[in-house]
mmCIF file with all atom_site columns, C-alpha atoms in Angstrom:
data_model
loop_
_atom_site.group_PDB
_atom_site.id
_atom_site.type_symbol
_atom_site.label_atom_id
_atom_site.label_alt_id
_atom_site.label_comp_id
_atom_site.label_asym_id
_atom_site.label_entity_id
_atom_site.label_seq_id
_atom_site.pdbx_PDB_ins_code
_atom_site.Cartn_x
_atom_site.Cartn_y
_atom_site.Cartn_z
_atom_site.occupancy
_atom_site.B_iso_or_equiv
_atom_site.pdbx_formal_charge
_atom_site.auth_seq_id
_atom_site.auth_comp_id
_atom_site.auth_asym_id
_atom_site.auth_atom_id
_atom_site.pdbx_PDB_model_num
ATOM 1   C CA . MET J 1 1   ? -20.949 -16.495 4.036   1.00 87.00 ? 35  MET J CA 1
ATOM 2   C CA . PHE J 1 2   ? -19.341 -18.719 1.509   1.00 89.00 ? 36  PHE J CA 1
ATOM 3   C CA . ALA J 1 3   ? -19.911 -18.351 -2.295  1.00 90.00 ? 37  ALA J CA 1
ATOM 4   C CA . VAL J 1 4   ? -22.436 -21.215 -2.196  1.00 93.00 ? 38  VAL J CA 1
ATOM 5   C CA . GLY J 1 5   ? -24.744 -19.214 0.169   1.00 94.00 ? 39  GLY J CA 1
ATOM 6   C CA . HIS J 1 6   ? -24.338 -15.919 -1.833  1.00 95.00 ? 40  HIS J CA 1
ATOM 7   C CA . MET J 1 7   ? -25.212 -17.515 -5.058  1.00 96.00 ? 41  MET J CA 1
ATOM 8   C CA . ALA J 1 8   ? -28.118 -19.539 -3.778  1.00 96.00 ? 42  ALA J CA 1
ATOM 9   C CA . ILE J 1 9   ? -29.645 -16.227 -2.276  1.00 97.00 ? 43  ILE J CA 1
ATOM 10  C CA . ALA J 1 10  ? -29.041 -14.363 -5.494  1.00 97.00 ? 44  ALA J CA 1
ATOM 11  C CA . TYR J 1 11  ? -30.556 -17.026 -7.648  1.00 97.00 ? 45  TYR J CA 1
ATOM 12  C CA . LEU J 1 12  ? -33.688 -17.300 -5.458  1.00 97.00 ? 46  LEU J CA 1
ATOM 13  C CA . LEU J 1 13  ? -33.988 -13.325 -5.399  1.00 96.00 ? 47  LEU J CA 1
ATOM 14  C CA . GLY J 1 14  ? -33.360 -13.214 -9.073  1.00 96.00 ? 48  GLY J CA 1
ATOM 15  C CA . LYS J 1 15  ? -35.736 -15.813 -9.931  1.00 96.00 ? 49  LYS J CA 1
ATOM 16  C CA . GLY J 1 16  ? -38.639 -14.605 -7.812  1.00 96.00 ? 50  GLY J CA 1
ATOM 17  C CA . SER J 1 17  ? -38.165 -11.042 -8.864  1.00 96.00 ? 51  SER J CA 1
ATOM 18  C CA . SER J 1 18  ? -37.939 -11.835 -12.692 1.00 96.00 ? 52  SER J CA 1
ATOM 19  C CA . ARG J 1 19  ? -41.122 -13.733 -12.494 1.00 95.00 ? 53  ARG J CA 1
ATOM 20  C CA . ALA J 1 20  ? -42.811 -10.980 -10.704 1.00 95.00 ? 54  ALA J CA 1
ATOM 21  C CA . LEU J 1 21  ? -41.641 -8.409  -13.200 1.00 95.00 ? 55  LEU J CA 1
ATOM 22  C CA . LEU J 1 22  ? -42.294 -10.787 -16.076 1.00 95.00 ? 56  LEU J CA 1
ATOM 23  C CA . ILE J 1 23  ? -38.760 -10.613 -17.600 1.00 94.00 ? 57  ILE J CA 1
ATOM 24  C CA . LYS J 1 24  ? -36.214 -13.255 -18.647 1.00 93.00 ? 58  LYS J CA 1
ATOM 25  C CA . LEU J 1 25  ? -33.307 -13.900 -16.285 1.00 95.00 ? 59  LEU J CA 1
ATOM 26  C CA . ASN J 1 26  ? -29.713 -14.336 -17.345 1.00 95.00 ? 60  ASN J CA 1
ATOM 27  C CA . ILE J 1 27  ? -28.620 -16.956 -14.616 1.00 95.00 ? 61  ILE J CA 1
ATOM 28  C CA . PRO J 1 28  ? -24.792 -16.776 -15.275 1.00 95.00 ? 62  PRO J CA 1
ATOM 29  C CA . ILE J 1 29  ? -24.915 -12.951 -14.877 1.00 96.00 ? 63  ILE J CA 1
ATOM 30  C CA . VAL J 1 30  ? -26.878 -13.216 -11.618 1.00 96.00 ? 64  VAL J CA 1
ATOM 31  C CA . LEU J 1 31  ? -24.408 -15.787 -10.198 1.00 96.00 ? 65  LEU J CA 1
ATOM 32  C CA . VAL J 1 32  ? -21.417 -13.643 -10.957 1.00 95.00 ? 66  VAL J CA 1
ATOM 33  C CA . LEU J 1 33  ? -22.938 -10.625 -9.498  1.00 96.00 ? 67  LEU J CA 1
ATOM 34  C CA . SER J 1 34  ? -23.675 -12.485 -6.348  1.00 95.00 ? 68  SER J CA 1
ATOM 35  C CA . ILE J 1 35  ? -19.983 -12.878 -5.435  1.00 93.00 ? 69  ILE J CA 1
ATOM 36  C CA . LEU J 1 36  ? -18.542 -9.804  -7.344  1.00 92.00 ? 70  LEU J CA 1
ATOM 37  C CA . PRO J 1 37  ? -18.276 -7.976  -4.064  1.00 92.00 ? 71  PRO J CA 1
ATOM 38  C CA . ASP J 1 38  ? -15.626 -10.522 -2.928  1.00 88.00 ? 72  ASP J CA 1
ATOM 39  C CA . ILE J 1 39  ? -13.182 -9.407  -5.518  1.00 86.00 ? 73  ILE J CA 1
ATOM 40  C CA . ASP J 1 40  ? -11.488 -7.405  -2.954  1.00 84.00 ? 74  ASP J CA 1
ATOM 41  C CA . ILE J 1 41  ? -10.004 -10.738 -1.681  1.00 80.00 ? 75  ILE J CA 1
ATOM 42  C CA . ILE J 1 42  ? -7.864  -10.533 -4.801  1.00 78.00 ? 76  ILE J CA 1
ATOM 43  C CA . PHE J 1 43  ? -6.746  -7.033  -3.950  1.00 77.00 ? 77  PHE J CA 1
ATOM 44  C CA . ASP J 1 44  ? -5.778  -8.285  -0.403  1.00 71.00 ? 78  ASP J CA 1
ATOM 45  C CA . PHE J 1 45  ? -3.819  -11.120 -1.891  1.00 68.00 ? 79  PHE J CA 1
ATOM 46  C CA . LEU J 1 46  ? -1.876  -8.659  -4.321  1.00 70.00 ? 80  LEU J CA 1
ATOM 47  C CA . THR J 1 47  ? -1.491  -5.806  -2.136  1.00 72.00 ? 81  THR J CA 1
ATOM 48  C CA . GLY J 1 48  ? -1.204  -7.294  1.317   1.00 66.00 ? 82  GLY J CA 1
ATOM 49  C CA . LEU J 1 49  ? -3.794  -4.771  2.430   1.00 69.00 ? 83  LEU J CA 1
ATOM 50  C CA . GLU J 1 50  ? -6.978  -5.790  4.414   1.00 74.00 ? 84  GLU J CA 1
ATOM 51  C CA . MET J 1 51  ? -9.773  -4.393  2.207   1.00 76.00 ? 85  MET J CA 1
ATOM 52  C CA . HIS J 1 52  ? -12.142 -7.298  2.497   1.00 79.00 ? 86  HIS J CA 1
ATOM 53  C CA . ARG J 1 53  ? -15.779 -6.225  3.379   1.00 84.00 ? 87  ARG J CA 1
ATOM 54  C CA . GLY J 1 54  ? -14.844 -2.569  2.775   1.00 86.00 ? 88  GLY J CA 1
ATOM 55  C CA . PRO J 1 55  ? -15.772 -0.286  -0.377  1.00 90.00 ? 89  PRO J CA 1
ATOM 56  C CA . THR J 1 56  ? -16.738 -3.279  -2.579  1.00 92.00 ? 90  THR J CA 1
ATOM 57  C CA . HIS J 1 57  ? -19.483 -4.188  -0.043  1.00 93.00 ? 91  HIS J CA 1
ATOM 58  C CA . SER J 1 58  ? -20.722 -0.727  0.400   1.00 94.00 ? 92  SER J CA 1
ATOM 59  C CA . ILE J 1 59  ? -24.449 -0.465  -0.763  1.00 95.00 ? 93  ILE J CA 1
ATOM 60  C CA . VAL J 1 60  ? -23.582 3.203   -1.537  1.00 95.00 ? 94  VAL J CA 1
ATOM 61  C CA . VAL J 1 61  ? -20.813 2.053   -4.159  1.00 95.00 ? 95  VAL J CA 1
ATOM 62  C CA . LEU J 1 62  ? -22.681 -0.669  -5.587  1.00 95.00 ? 96  LEU J CA 1
ATOM 63  C CA . THR J 1 63  ? -25.825 1.589   -6.090  1.00 96.00 ? 97  THR J CA 1
ATOM 64  C CA . LEU J 1 64  ? -23.739 4.286   -7.694  1.00 96.00 ? 98  LEU J CA 1
ATOM 65  C CA . VAL J 1 65  ? -22.225 1.734   -10.001 1.00 93.00 ? 99  VAL J CA 1
ATOM 66  C CA . PHE J 1 66  ? -25.606 0.424   -11.001 1.00 95.00 ? 100 PHE J CA 1
ATOM 67  C CA . ILE J 1 67  ? -27.308 3.877   -11.703 1.00 96.00 ? 101 ILE J CA 1
ATOM 68  C CA . PRO J 1 68  ? -26.307 3.809   -15.449 1.00 95.00 ? 102 PRO J CA 1
ATOM 69  C CA . ILE J 1 69  ? -27.624 0.161   -15.760 1.00 95.00 ? 103 ILE J CA 1
ATOM 70  C CA . PHE J 1 70  ? -30.870 1.258   -14.204 1.00 95.00 ? 104 PHE J CA 1
ATOM 71  C CA . MET J 1 71  ? -31.082 4.139   -16.621 1.00 94.00 ? 105 MET J CA 1
ATOM 72  C CA . ILE J 1 72  ? -30.479 1.863   -19.800 1.00 95.00 ? 106 ILE J CA 1
ATOM 73  C CA . TYR J 1 73  ? -32.461 -1.360  -18.697 1.00 95.00 ? 107 TYR J CA 1
ATOM 74  C CA . ARG J 1 74  ? -34.943 0.016   -16.288 1.00 94.00 ? 108 ARG J CA 1
ATOM 75  C CA . LYS J 1 75  ? -36.903 -2.754  -14.595 1.00 94.00 ? 109 LYS J CA 1
ATOM 76  C CA . LYS J 1 76  ? -34.866 -5.493  -16.338 1.00 95.00 ? 110 LYS J CA 1
ATOM 77  C CA . SER J 1 77  ? -32.001 -4.501  -14.073 1.00 96.00 ? 111 SER J CA 1
ATOM 78  C CA . ILE J 1 78  ? -33.759 -4.982  -10.904 1.00 96.00 ? 112 ILE J CA 1
ATOM 79  C CA . PRO J 1 79  ? -33.041 -8.753  -10.424 1.00 97.00 ? 113 PRO J CA 1
ATOM 80  C CA . TYR J 1 80  ? -29.367 -8.250  -11.040 1.00 97.00 ? 114 TYR J CA 1
ATOM 81  C CA . PHE J 1 81  ? -29.271 -5.349  -8.640  1.00 97.00 ? 115 PHE J CA 1
ATOM 82  C CA . LEU J 1 82  ? -30.843 -7.521  -5.981  1.00 96.00 ? 116 LEU J CA 1
ATOM 83  C CA . ALA J 1 83  ? -28.321 -10.247 -6.745  1.00 96.00 ? 117 ALA J CA 1
ATOM 84  C CA . LEU J 1 84  ? -25.485 -7.812  -6.180  1.00 96.00 ? 118 LEU J CA 1
ATOM 85  C CA . ILE J 1 85  ? -26.572 -6.141  -3.024  1.00 96.00 ? 119 ILE J CA 1
ATOM 86  C CA . SER J 1 86  ? -27.980 -9.470  -1.449  1.00 96.00 ? 120 SER J CA 1
ATOM 87  C CA . HIS J 1 87  ? -24.199 -10.209 -0.901  1.00 95.00 ? 121 HIS J CA 1
ATOM 88  C CA . PRO J 1 88  ? -23.588 -7.489  1.813   1.00 95.00 ? 122 PRO J CA 1
ATOM 89  C CA . LEU J 1 89  ? -27.192 -6.865  2.945   1.00 94.00 ? 123 LEU J CA 1
ATOM 90  C CA . MET J 1 90  ? -28.144 -10.574 3.376   1.00 93.00 ? 124 MET J CA 1
ATOM 91  C CA . GLY J 1 91  ? -25.220 -13.052 3.366   1.00 91.00 ? 125 GLY J CA 1
ATOM 92  C CA . ASP J 1 92  ? -22.209 -11.033 4.953   1.00 93.00 ? 126 ASP J CA 1
ATOM 93  C CA . PHE J 1 93  ? -24.605 -8.824  7.319   1.00 94.00 ? 127 PHE J CA 1
ATOM 94  C CA . LEU J 1 94  ? -25.955 -11.976 8.993   1.00 93.00 ? 128 LEU J CA 1
ATOM 95  C CA . ILE J 1 95  ? -22.629 -13.997 8.911   1.00 94.00 ? 129 ILE J CA 1
ATOM 96  C CA . GLY J 1 96  ? -19.454 -12.213 9.809   1.00 91.00 ? 130 GLY J CA 1
ATOM 97  C CA . GLY J 1 97  ? -20.623 -8.768  9.742   1.00 90.00 ? 131 GLY J CA 1
ATOM 98  C CA . LYS J 1 98  ? -17.887 -5.976  10.111  1.00 91.00 ? 132 LYS J CA 1
ATOM 99  C CA . LEU J 1 99  ? -19.187 -4.412  6.755   1.00 93.00 ? 133 LEU J CA 1
ATOM 100 C CA . GLN J 1 100 ? -18.327 -0.763  5.649   1.00 93.00 ? 134 GLN J CA 1
ATOM 101 C CA . LEU J 1 101 ? -21.952 -0.739  4.241   1.00 94.00 ? 135 LEU J CA 1
ATOM 102 C CA . PHE J 1 102 ? -21.959 3.072   3.781   1.00 94.00 ? 136 PHE J CA 1
ATOM 103 C CA . TRP J 1 103 ? -18.582 3.781   2.803   1.00 93.00 ? 137 TRP J CA 1
ATOM 104 C CA . PRO J 1 104 ? -17.220 6.444   1.724   1.00 92.00 ? 138 PRO J CA 1
ATOM 105 C CA . LEU J 1 105 ? -19.938 8.454   3.831   1.00 93.00 ? 139 LEU J CA 1
ATOM 106 C CA . SER J 1 106 ? -19.220 6.258   6.804   1.00 90.00 ? 140 SER J CA 1
ATOM 107 C CA . ALA J 1 107 ? -16.306 4.128   7.825   1.00 88.00 ? 141 ALA J CA 1
ATOM 108 C CA . GLY J 1 108 ? -18.309 2.290   10.454  1.00 91.00 ? 142 GLY J CA 1
ATOM 109 C CA . GLN J 1 109 ? -18.720 -1.419  10.500  1.00 93.00 ? 143 GLN J CA 1
ATOM 110 C CA . PHE J 1 110 ? -22.269 -3.088  10.304  1.00 93.00 ? 144 PHE J CA 1
ATOM 111 C CA . GLY J 1 111 ? -23.411 -6.556  10.934  1.00 93.00 ? 145 GLY J CA 1
ATOM 112 C CA . LEU J 1 112 ? -26.027 -8.616  12.883  1.00 92.00 ? 146 LEU J CA 1
ATOM 113 C CA . HIS J 1 113 ? -23.668 -8.836  15.813  1.00 90.00 ? 147 HIS J CA 1
ATOM 114 C CA . GLU J 1 114 ? -22.888 -5.128  15.556  1.00 91.00 ? 148 GLU J CA 1
ATOM 115 C CA . ALA J 1 115 ? -26.479 -4.342  15.509  1.00 91.00 ? 149 ALA J CA 1
ATOM 116 C CA . GLY J 1 116 ? -26.918 -6.039  18.949  1.00 90.00 ? 150 GLY J CA 1
ATOM 117 C CA . PHE J 1 117 ? -27.340 -9.740  18.328  1.00 91.00 ? 151 PHE J CA 1
ATOM 118 C CA . PRO J 1 118 ? -25.467 -11.335 21.335  1.00 90.00 ? 152 PRO J CA 1
ATOM 119 C CA . TYR J 1 119 ? -23.710 -14.056 19.429  1.00 89.00 ? 153 TYR J CA 1
ATOM 120 C CA . PHE J 1 120 ? -21.103 -13.606 16.679  1.00 91.00 ? 154 PHE J CA 1
ATOM 121 C CA . LEU J 1 121 ? -21.727 -15.946 13.585  1.00 92.00 ? 155 LEU J CA 1
ATOM 122 C CA . SER J 1 122 ? -18.666 -16.868 11.726  1.00 91.00 ? 156 SER J CA 1
ATOM 123 C CA . ILE J 1 123 ? -18.643 -18.439 8.407   1.00 90.00 ? 157 ILE J CA 1
ATOM 124 C CA . PHE J 1 124 ? -17.406 -21.660 9.943   1.00 90.00 ? 158 PHE J CA 1
ATOM 125 C CA . SER J 1 125 ? -20.218 -21.799 12.717  1.00 93.00 ? 159 SER J CA 1
ATOM 126 C CA . PRO J 1 126 ? -22.636 -24.644 12.522  1.00 93.00 ? 160 PRO J CA 1
ATOM 127 C CA . VAL J 1 127 ? -25.413 -22.110 12.126  1.00 94.00 ? 161 VAL J CA 1
ATOM 128 C CA . ASN J 1 128 ? -23.873 -20.838 8.920   1.00 94.00 ? 162 ASN J CA 1
ATOM 129 C CA . ILE J 1 129 ? -22.939 -24.107 7.552   1.00 94.00 ? 163 ILE J CA 1
ATOM 130 C CA . ALA J 1 130 ? -26.542 -25.408 8.036   1.00 95.00 ? 164 ALA J CA 1
ATOM 131 C CA . LEU J 1 131 ? -27.892 -22.281 6.535   1.00 95.00 ? 165 LEU J CA 1
ATOM 132 C CA . GLU J 1 132 ? -25.867 -22.455 3.475   1.00 95.00 ? 166 GLU J CA 1
ATOM 133 C CA . LEU J 1 133 ? -26.482 -26.147 2.779   1.00 95.00 ? 167 LEU J CA 1
ATOM 134 C CA . THR J 1 134 ? -30.221 -25.481 3.214   1.00 96.00 ? 168 THR J CA 1
ATOM 135 C CA . LEU J 1 135 ? -30.084 -22.611 0.785   1.00 96.00 ? 169 LEU J CA 1
ATOM 136 C CA . PHE J 1 136 ? -27.910 -24.665 -1.696  1.00 96.00 ? 170 PHE J CA 1
ATOM 137 C CA . SER J 1 137 ? -30.407 -27.447 -1.594  1.00 96.00 ? 171 SER J CA 1
ATOM 138 C CA . VAL J 1 138 ? -33.400 -25.191 -2.213  1.00 97.00 ? 172 VAL J CA 1
ATOM 139 C CA . ALA J 1 139 ? -31.762 -23.299 -4.993  1.00 97.00 ? 173 ALA J CA 1
ATOM 140 C CA . THR J 1 140 ? -30.712 -26.571 -6.493  1.00 97.00 ? 174 THR J CA 1
ATOM 141 C CA . LEU J 1 141 ? -34.139 -27.956 -6.381  1.00 97.00 ? 175 LEU J CA 1
ATOM 142 C CA . VAL J 1 142 ? -35.601 -24.565 -8.020  1.00 97.00 ? 176 VAL J CA 1
ATOM 143 C CA . LEU J 1 143 ? -32.750 -24.753 -10.685 1.00 96.00 ? 177 LEU J CA 1
ATOM 144 C CA . TYR J 1 144 ? -33.964 -28.203 -11.589 1.00 95.00 ? 178 TYR J CA 1
ATOM 145 C CA . LYS J 1 145 ? -37.754 -27.739 -11.324 1.00 96.00 ? 179 LYS J CA 1
ATOM 146 C CA . THR J 1 146 ? -37.584 -24.719 -13.667 1.00 95.00 ? 180 THR J CA 1
ATOM 147 C CA . ARG J 1 147 ? -35.122 -26.220 -15.829 1.00 95.00 ? 181 ARG J CA 1
ATOM 148 C CA . ASP J 1 148 ? -32.776 -23.384 -15.420 1.00 95.00 ? 182 ASP J CA 1
ATOM 149 C CA . TRP J 1 149 ? -29.747 -25.910 -15.468 1.00 94.00 ? 183 TRP J CA 1
ATOM 150 C CA . LYS J 1 150 ? -30.083 -25.968 -19.154 1.00 94.00 ? 184 LYS J CA 1
ATOM 151 C CA . ALA J 1 151 ? -28.520 -22.486 -19.246 1.00 93.00 ? 185 ALA J CA 1
ATOM 152 C CA . PHE J 1 152 ? -25.228 -24.137 -18.465 1.00 95.00 ? 186 PHE J CA 1
ATOM 153 C CA . PHE J 1 153 ? -25.520 -26.861 -21.269 1.00 93.00 ? 187 PHE J CA 1
ATOM 154 C CA . THR J 1 154 ? -26.275 -24.342 -24.018 1.00 91.00 ? 188 THR J CA 1
ATOM 155 C CA . SER J 1 155 ? -23.691 -22.258 -26.084 1.00 91.00 ? 189 SER J CA 1
ATOM 156 C CA . SER J 1 156 ? -23.935 -18.465 -24.881 1.00 91.00 ? 190 SER J CA 1
ATOM 157 C CA . LYS J 1 157 ? -21.254 -15.956 -24.645 1.00 92.00 ? 191 LYS J CA 1
ATOM 158 C CA . THR J 1 158 ? -22.554 -14.690 -21.349 1.00 93.00 ? 192 THR J CA 1
ATOM 159 C CA . ASN J 1 159 ? -21.461 -18.111 -20.081 1.00 95.00 ? 193 ASN J CA 1
ATOM 160 C CA . LEU J 1 160 ? -17.803 -16.955 -20.223 1.00 95.00 ? 194 LEU J CA 1
ATOM 161 C CA . ILE J 1 161 ? -18.326 -14.456 -17.410 1.00 95.00 ? 195 ILE J CA 1
ATOM 162 C CA . LEU J 1 162 ? -18.424 -17.614 -15.101 1.00 95.00 ? 196 LEU J CA 1
ATOM 163 C CA . ILE J 1 163 ? -14.701 -17.575 -15.280 1.00 94.00 ? 197 ILE J CA 1
ATOM 164 C CA . ILE J 1 164 ? -14.841 -14.729 -12.804 1.00 91.00 ? 198 ILE J CA 1
ATOM 165 C CA . SER J 1 165 ? -16.638 -16.908 -10.363 1.00 90.00 ? 199 SER J CA 1
ATOM 166 C CA . ILE J 1 166 ? -14.211 -19.743 -10.740 1.00 91.00 ? 200 ILE J CA 1
ATOM 167 C CA . ALA J 1 167 ? -11.079 -17.562 -10.505 1.00 87.00 ? 201 ALA J CA 1
ATOM 168 C CA . THR J 1 168 ? -12.081 -15.215 -7.768  1.00 84.00 ? 202 THR J CA 1
ATOM 169 C CA . VAL J 1 169 ? -13.751 -17.340 -5.216  1.00 85.00 ? 203 VAL J CA 1
ATOM 170 C CA . LEU J 1 170 ? -14.849 -20.683 -5.967  1.00 87.00 ? 204 LEU J CA 1
ATOM 171 C CA . LEU J 1 171 ? -11.610 -22.282 -7.005  1.00 85.00 ? 205 LEU J CA 1
ATOM 172 C CA . PRO J 1 172 ? -9.345  -20.380 -4.466  1.00 83.00 ? 206 PRO J CA 1
ATOM 173 C CA . SER J 1 173 ? -11.770 -20.892 -1.337  1.00 82.00 ? 207 SER J CA 1
ATOM 174 C CA . THR J 1 174 ? -12.145 -24.682 -2.235  1.00 83.00 ? 208 THR J CA 1
ATOM 175 C CA . ILE J 1 175 ? -8.257  -25.153 -2.543  1.00 82.00 ? 209 ILE J CA 1
ATOM 176 C CA . GLY J 1 176 ? -7.737  -23.020 0.656   1.00 76.00 ? 210 GLY J CA 1
ATOM 177 C CA . TYR J 1 177 ? -7.299  -19.305 0.117   1.00 75.00 ? 211 TYR J CA 1
ATOM 178 C CA . PRO J 1 178 ? -8.273  -16.907 2.106   1.00 72.00 ? 212 PRO J CA 1
ATOM 179 C CA . PHE J 1 179 ? -8.526  -19.695 4.508   1.00 76.00 ? 213 PHE J CA 1
ATOM 180 C CA . SER J 1 180 ? -5.818  -21.635 6.378   1.00 76.00 ? 214 SER J CA 1
ATOM 181 C CA . ASN J 1 181 ? -6.864  -24.975 4.693   1.00 81.00 ? 215 ASN J CA 1
ATOM 182 C CA . SER J 1 182 ? -8.779  -26.391 1.972   1.00 85.00 ? 216 SER J CA 1
ATOM 183 C CA . LEU J 1 183 ? -12.645 -26.577 2.489   1.00 86.00 ? 217 LEU J CA 1
ATOM 184 C CA . LEU J 1 184 ? -12.331 -30.247 1.417   1.00 85.00 ? 218 LEU J CA 1
ATOM 185 C CA . LEU J 1 185 ? -10.683 -30.640 4.797   1.00 85.00 ? 219 LEU J CA 1
ATOM 186 C CA . THR J 1 186 ? -12.510 -28.228 6.975   1.00 88.00 ? 220 THR J CA 1
ATOM 187 C CA . VAL J 1 187 ? -16.045 -28.302 5.667   1.00 89.00 ? 221 VAL J CA 1
ATOM 188 C CA . PRO J 1 188 ? -16.317 -31.352 3.235   1.00 90.00 ? 222 PRO J CA 1
ATOM 189 C CA . LEU J 1 189 ? -20.158 -30.839 2.640   1.00 90.00 ? 223 LEU J CA 1
ATOM 190 C CA . LEU J 1 190 ? -19.817 -27.251 1.571   1.00 90.00 ? 224 LEU J CA 1
ATOM 191 C CA . ALA J 1 191 ? -16.910 -28.054 -0.460  1.00 90.00 ? 225 ALA J CA 1
ATOM 192 C CA . LEU J 1 192 ? -18.894 -30.558 -2.399  1.00 92.00 ? 226 LEU J CA 1
ATOM 193 C CA . ALA J 1 193 ? -21.363 -27.737 -3.125  1.00 93.00 ? 227 ALA J CA 1
ATOM 194 C CA . HIS J 1 194 ? -18.446 -25.635 -4.418  1.00 92.00 ? 228 HIS J CA 1
ATOM 195 C CA . LEU J 1 195 ? -17.320 -28.408 -6.633  1.00 92.00 ? 229 LEU J CA 1
ATOM 196 C CA . PHE J 1 196 ? -20.829 -28.744 -7.935  1.00 94.00 ? 230 PHE J CA 1
ATOM 197 C CA . TYR J 1 197 ? -20.805 -25.196 -9.080  1.00 94.00 ? 231 TYR J CA 1
ATOM 198 C CA . LEU J 1 198 ? -17.217 -25.586 -10.415 1.00 94.00 ? 232 LEU J CA 1
ATOM 199 C CA . VAL J 1 199 ? -18.245 -28.522 -12.519 1.00 94.00 ? 233 VAL J CA 1
ATOM 200 C CA . LEU J 1 200 ? -21.336 -26.711 -13.780 1.00 95.00 ? 234 LEU J CA 1
ATOM 201 C CA . PHE J 1 201 ? -19.733 -23.402 -14.620 1.00 96.00 ? 235 PHE J CA 1
ATOM 202 C CA . SER J 1 202 ? -16.799 -25.315 -16.302 1.00 95.00 ? 236 SER J CA 1
ATOM 203 C CA . ILE J 1 203 ? -19.200 -27.282 -18.545 1.00 95.00 ? 237 ILE J CA 1
ATOM 204 C CA . ALA J 1 204 ? -20.930 -23.854 -19.628 1.00 96.00 ? 238 ALA J CA 1
ATOM 205 C CA . ILE J 1 205 ? -17.504 -22.318 -20.431 1.00 96.00 ? 239 ILE J CA 1
ATOM 206 C CA . LEU J 1 206 ? -16.052 -25.186 -22.228 1.00 95.00 ? 240 LEU J CA 1
ATOM 207 C CA . LYS J 1 207 ? -19.309 -25.752 -24.258 1.00 94.00 ? 241 LYS J CA 1
ATOM 208 C CA . THR J 1 208 ? -19.296 -22.066 -25.262 1.00 95.00 ? 242 THR J CA 1
ATOM 209 C CA . LEU J 1 209 ? -15.687 -21.998 -26.318 1.00 95.00 ? 243 LEU J CA 1
ATOM 210 C CA . SER J 1 210 ? -16.056 -25.269 -28.188 1.00 94.00 ? 244 SER J CA 1
ATOM 211 C CA . ALA J 1 211 ? -18.962 -23.749 -30.187 1.00 92.00 ? 245 ALA J CA 1
ATOM 212 C CA . MET J 1 212 ? -17.036 -20.536 -30.808 1.00 91.00 ? 246 MET J CA 1
ATOM 213 C CA . PHE J 1 213 ? -13.989 -22.484 -32.161 1.00 92.00 ? 247 PHE J CA 1
ATOM 214 C CA . LYS J 1 214 ? -16.158 -24.653 -34.281 1.00 90.00 ? 248 LYS J CA 1
ATOM 215 C CA . LYS J 1 215 ? -17.780 -21.618 -35.721 1.00 88.00 ? 249 LYS J CA 1
ATOM 216 C CA . LYS J 1 216 ? -14.507 -19.941 -36.385 1.00 87.00 ? 250 LYS J CA 1
ATOM 217 C CA . ALA J 1 217 ? -13.024 -22.873 -37.946 1.00 86.00 ? 251 ALA J CA 1
ATOM 218 C CA . LEU J 1 218 ? -16.168 -23.275 -40.232 1.00 85.00 ? 252 LEU J CA 1
ATOM 219 C CA . ASN J 1 219 ? -15.806 -19.613 -41.197 1.00 85.00 ? 253 ASN J CA 1
ATOM 220 C CA . GLN J 1 220 ? -12.111 -20.083 -42.172 1.00 83.00 ? 254 GLN J CA 1
ATOM 221 C CA . ARG J 1 221 ? -13.012 -22.986 -44.421 1.00 84.00 ? 255 ARG J CA 1
ATOM 222 C CA . ILE J 1 222 ? -15.734 -21.057 -46.062 1.00 84.00 ? 256 ILE J CA 1
ATOM 223 C CA . THR J 1 223 ? -13.415 -18.173 -46.592 1.00 81.00 ? 257 THR J CA 1
ATOM 224 C CA . ALA J 1 224 ? -10.510 -20.501 -47.967 1.00 78.00 ? 258 ALA J CA 1
ATOM 225 C CA . ASN J 1 225 ? -13.045 -22.045 -50.437 1.00 70.00 ? 259 ASN J CA 1
#
């Protein structure tokens, strides 16, 4: 599944669970966690190895990493954990498969097709493209209706972590890597959804950096006087 689908699923899960638990949701953190397992794409690029959908997609590894967070934040961590594990358990399990879900306990590969579904659904299949565009539309509508979009137009240091999403998945996949061609050429509608997030995240980052620089400049003037 492309980044758009992963982020949409994670946002909807995070929003629903946070409401049920009566806790405030940090949207940028949820969106970054949703694509974090795909950081192995960078490892593949740097090392030449084929690690994608390996250890970083293991629910064993992801759960172990999250244990300290559960101990500190307890129920507040649940929406973020759901956002993280939704990547392998929902998005990639349905589309593409070949996941090492239980690494290091097992090197076996899992997915919808591996589980017996007769058709293999690739990320470029019409089924996946339609699914991702639908998820993107629903998530965007919820983002607008709940006014969560305002989080990207306020200054918050947590907005800076959106750089991870831009640098590791959104920008590379829109340009081309790890695919042979840019999404703008192969799947223009999904590319537009990627560009939507790229613009939104860039606004959040630039607004935060601008506020930080203004505050620093103000403090320097106060100190100088």
